[in-house]
């Protein structure tokens, strides 16, 4: 199965989460591509059977908390995700609030079936990534 892990990272924490998700997916024998969301091409999206899309959480505790506008804009520019499974993830300092819902909404707007979501605290961006990846991949029939 072909897996795309796309992430928006500012300080490297979300990249670490993405790499942990990708590593877990590759251990399962999948062909995995891990890219910063700004580097994802239409070919990457079209080739993927399942997509993980992630962002760091922007905002000030209660004001403006959510996915980065750049991540949401990038997902909105992708080709159709009809027939693809997708999952959202984010890294946060205080609370992810509605970040996962925003990413889910962007993925669904492109036609994806969202089958999982996970938030990772900035102190432990890899914690739970393997279970998350396995659970999402288990929903995809090959």
CSV table of C-alpha atoms in Angstrom, one decimal:
chain,number,residue,atom,x,y,z
A,1,UNK,CA,0.0,0.0,0.0
A,2,UNK,CA,1.2,3.5,-0.7
A,3,UNK,CA,1.1,5.9,2.2
A,4,UNK,CA,1.7,9.7,2.2
A,5,UNK,CA,2.5,11.5,5.4
A,6,UNK,CA,2.2,15.2,4.9
A,7,UNK,CA,3.0,17.7,7.7
A,8,UNK,CA,3.3,21.4,8.4
A,9,UNK,CA,6.1,21.9,11.0
A,10,UNK,CA,7.5,25.1,12.5
A,11,UNK,CA,10.0,23.9,15.1
A,12,UNK,CA,10.4,20.2,14.1
A,13,UNK,CA,7.9,18.7,16.5
A,14,UNK,CA,5.3,17.9,13.9
A,15,UNK,CA,8.0,16.6,11.6
A,16,UNK,CA,9.0,14.1,14.4
A,17,UNK,CA,5.4,13.0,14.7
A,18,UNK,CA,5.2,12.5,10.9
A,19,UNK,CA,8.4,10.6,10.8
A,20,UNK,CA,7.2,8.3,13.6
A,21,UNK,CA,3.9,7.7,11.8
A,22,UNK,CA,5.8,7.0,8.5
A,23,UNK,CA,8.3,4.7,10.3
A,24,UNK,CA,5.4,2.7,11.8
A,25,UNK,CA,3.7,2.4,8.4
A,26,UNK,CA,6.9,1.3,6.7
A,27,UNK,CA,7.5,-1.4,9.3
A,28,UNK,CA,4.1,-2.8,8.2
A,29,UNK,CA,5.6,-3.2,4.7
A,30,UNK,CA,4.0,-0.2,3.0
A,31,UNK,CA,5.6,2.2,0.6
A,32,UNK,CA,5.8,5.4,2.6
A,33,UNK,CA,6.5,9.0,1.5
A,34,UNK,CA,7.0,11.6,4.2
A,35,UNK,CA,7.0,15.2,3.0
A,36,UNK,CA,6.5,18.7,4.3
A,37,UNK,CA,3.0,19.8,3.1
A,38,UNK,CA,4.5,22.5,1.0
A,39,UNK,CA,6.5,19.9,-1.0
A,40,UNK,CA,3.5,17.5,-1.7
A,41,UNK,CA,2.8,17.3,-5.4
A,42,UNK,CA,-0.4,16.2,-7.1
A,43,UNK,CA,1.5,13.0,-8.1
A,44,UNK,CA,2.2,12.2,-4.4
A,45,UNK,CA,-1.5,12.6,-3.6
A,46,UNK,CA,-2.7,10.6,-6.6
A,47,UNK,CA,-0.3,7.8,-5.9
A,48,UNK,CA,-1.3,7.4,-2.2
A,49,UNK,CA,-3.8,4.8,-1.0
A,50,UNK,CA,-3.9,6.5,2.4
A,51,UNK,CA,-2.9,10.0,3.5
A,52,UNK,CA,-1.9,11.3,7.0
A,53,UNK,CA,-2.1,15.1,7.1
A,54,UNK,CA,-0.8,17.0,10.1
A,55,UNK,CA,-0.2,20.5,11.4
A,56,UNK,CA,1.2,22.2,14.5
A,57,UNK,CA,-1.4,24.0,16.6
A,58,UNK,CA,-1.3,27.8,16.2
A,59,UNK,CA,-3.0,30.3,18.5
A,60,UNK,CA,-2.9,31.6,22.0
A,61,UNK,CA,-4.6,29.1,24.4
A,62,UNK,CA,-8.1,30.3,23.7
A,63,UNK,CA,-7.8,32.7,20.8
A,64,UNK,CA,-7.2,31.6,17.2
A,65,UNK,CA,-6.4,28.0,18.1
A,66,UNK,CA,-6.3,25.6,15.2
A,67,UNK,CA,-4.4,24.2,12.2
A,68,UNK,CA,-2.2,26.6,10.4
A,69,UNK,CA,-3.8,28.4,7.4
A,70,UNK,CA,-0.9,27.1,5.2
A,71,UNK,CA,-1.7,23.5,6.0
A,72,UNK,CA,-5.4,24.0,5.3
A,73,UNK,CA,-4.7,25.9,2.1
A,74,UNK,CA,-2.3,23.2,0.9
A,75,UNK,CA,-4.9,20.4,1.5
A,76,UNK,CA,-7.6,22.5,-0.3
A,77,UNK,CA,-5.3,22.6,-3.3
A,78,UNK,CA,-4.8,18.9,-3.6
A,79,UNK,CA,-6.5,16.9,-6.3
A,80,UNK,CA,-9.6,14.9,-5.4
A,81,UNK,CA,-9.2,12.4,-2.5
A,82,UNK,CA,-12.4,10.5,-3.5
A,83,UNK,CA,-11.9,6.8,-2.7
A,84,UNK,CA,-8.9,7.5,-0.4
A,85,UNK,CA,-8.7,7.0,3.4
A,86,UNK,CA,-7.2,9.8,5.3
A,87,UNK,CA,-6.3,10.7,8.9
A,88,UNK,CA,-5.4,13.9,10.7
A,89,UNK,CA,-2.8,14.6,13.3
A,90,UNK,CA,-1.4,17.6,15.1
A,91,UNK,CA,1.1,18.6,17.7
A,92,UNK,CA,0.2,21.0,20.5
A,93,UNK,CA,1.6,22.7,23.6
A,94,UNK,CA,-1.6,23.4,25.7
A,95,UNK,CA,-4.6,22.0,23.8
A,96,UNK,CA,-5.4,21.0,20.3
A,97,UNK,CA,-9.0,22.3,20.6
A,98,UNK,CA,-10.7,22.0,17.2
A,99,UNK,CA,-7.5,21.5,15.1
A,100,UNK,CA,-8.2,17.9,14.2
A,101,UNK,CA,-11.7,18.9,13.1
A,102,UNK,CA,-10.3,21.6,10.9
A,103,UNK,CA,-7.9,19.2,9.2
A,104,UNK,CA,-10.7,16.5,8.9
A,105,UNK,CA,-13.0,19.1,7.3
A,106,UNK,CA,-10.3,20.0,4.7
A,107,UNK,CA,-9.7,16.4,3.9
A,108,UNK,CA,-13.4,15.6,3.6
A,109,UNK,CA,-13.9,18.7,1.4
A,110,UNK,CA,-11.5,17.0,-1.1
A,111,UNK,CA,-13.6,13.8,-0.9
A,112,UNK,CA,-11.5,11.7,1.6
A,113,UNK,CA,-13.0,9.2,4.1
A,114,UNK,CA,-11.4,10.3,7.4
A,115,UNK,CA,-10.7,7.2,9.4
A,116,UNK,CA,-8.6,8.5,12.3
A,117,UNK,CA,-7.2,11.4,14.1
A,118,UNK,CA,-4.5,11.9,16.8
A,119,UNK,CA,-3.0,14.8,18.7
A,120,UNK,CA,0.5,14.6,20.0
A,121,UNK,CA,1.9,16.7,22.9
A,122,UNK,CA,5.0,18.6,21.9
A,123,UNK,CA,7.0,16.9,24.7
A,124,UNK,CA,6.2,13.4,23.2
A,125,UNK,CA,5.6,13.8,19.5
A,126,UNK,CA,6.2,10.1,18.8
A,127,UNK,CA,4.2,8.7,21.7
A,128,UNK,CA,1.3,6.6,20.3
A,129,UNK,CA,2.3,7.1,16.6
A,130,UNK,CA,2.8,3.4,15.9
A,131,UNK,CA,-0.6,2.5,17.3
A,132,UNK,CA,-2.2,5.4,15.4
A,133,UNK,CA,-0.6,4.4,12.1
A,134,UNK,CA,-1.5,0.7,12.5
A,135,UNK,CA,-5.2,1.5,13.4
A,136,UNK,CA,-5.6,3.8,10.4
A,137,UNK,CA,-3.9,1.4,8.0
A,138,UNK,CA,-6.1,-1.5,9.3
A,139,UNK,CA,-9.2,0.4,7.8
A,140,UNK,CA,-7.8,0.2,4.3
A,141,UNK,CA,-8.6,-2.8,2.2
A,142,UNK,CA,-6.0,-3.8,-0.3
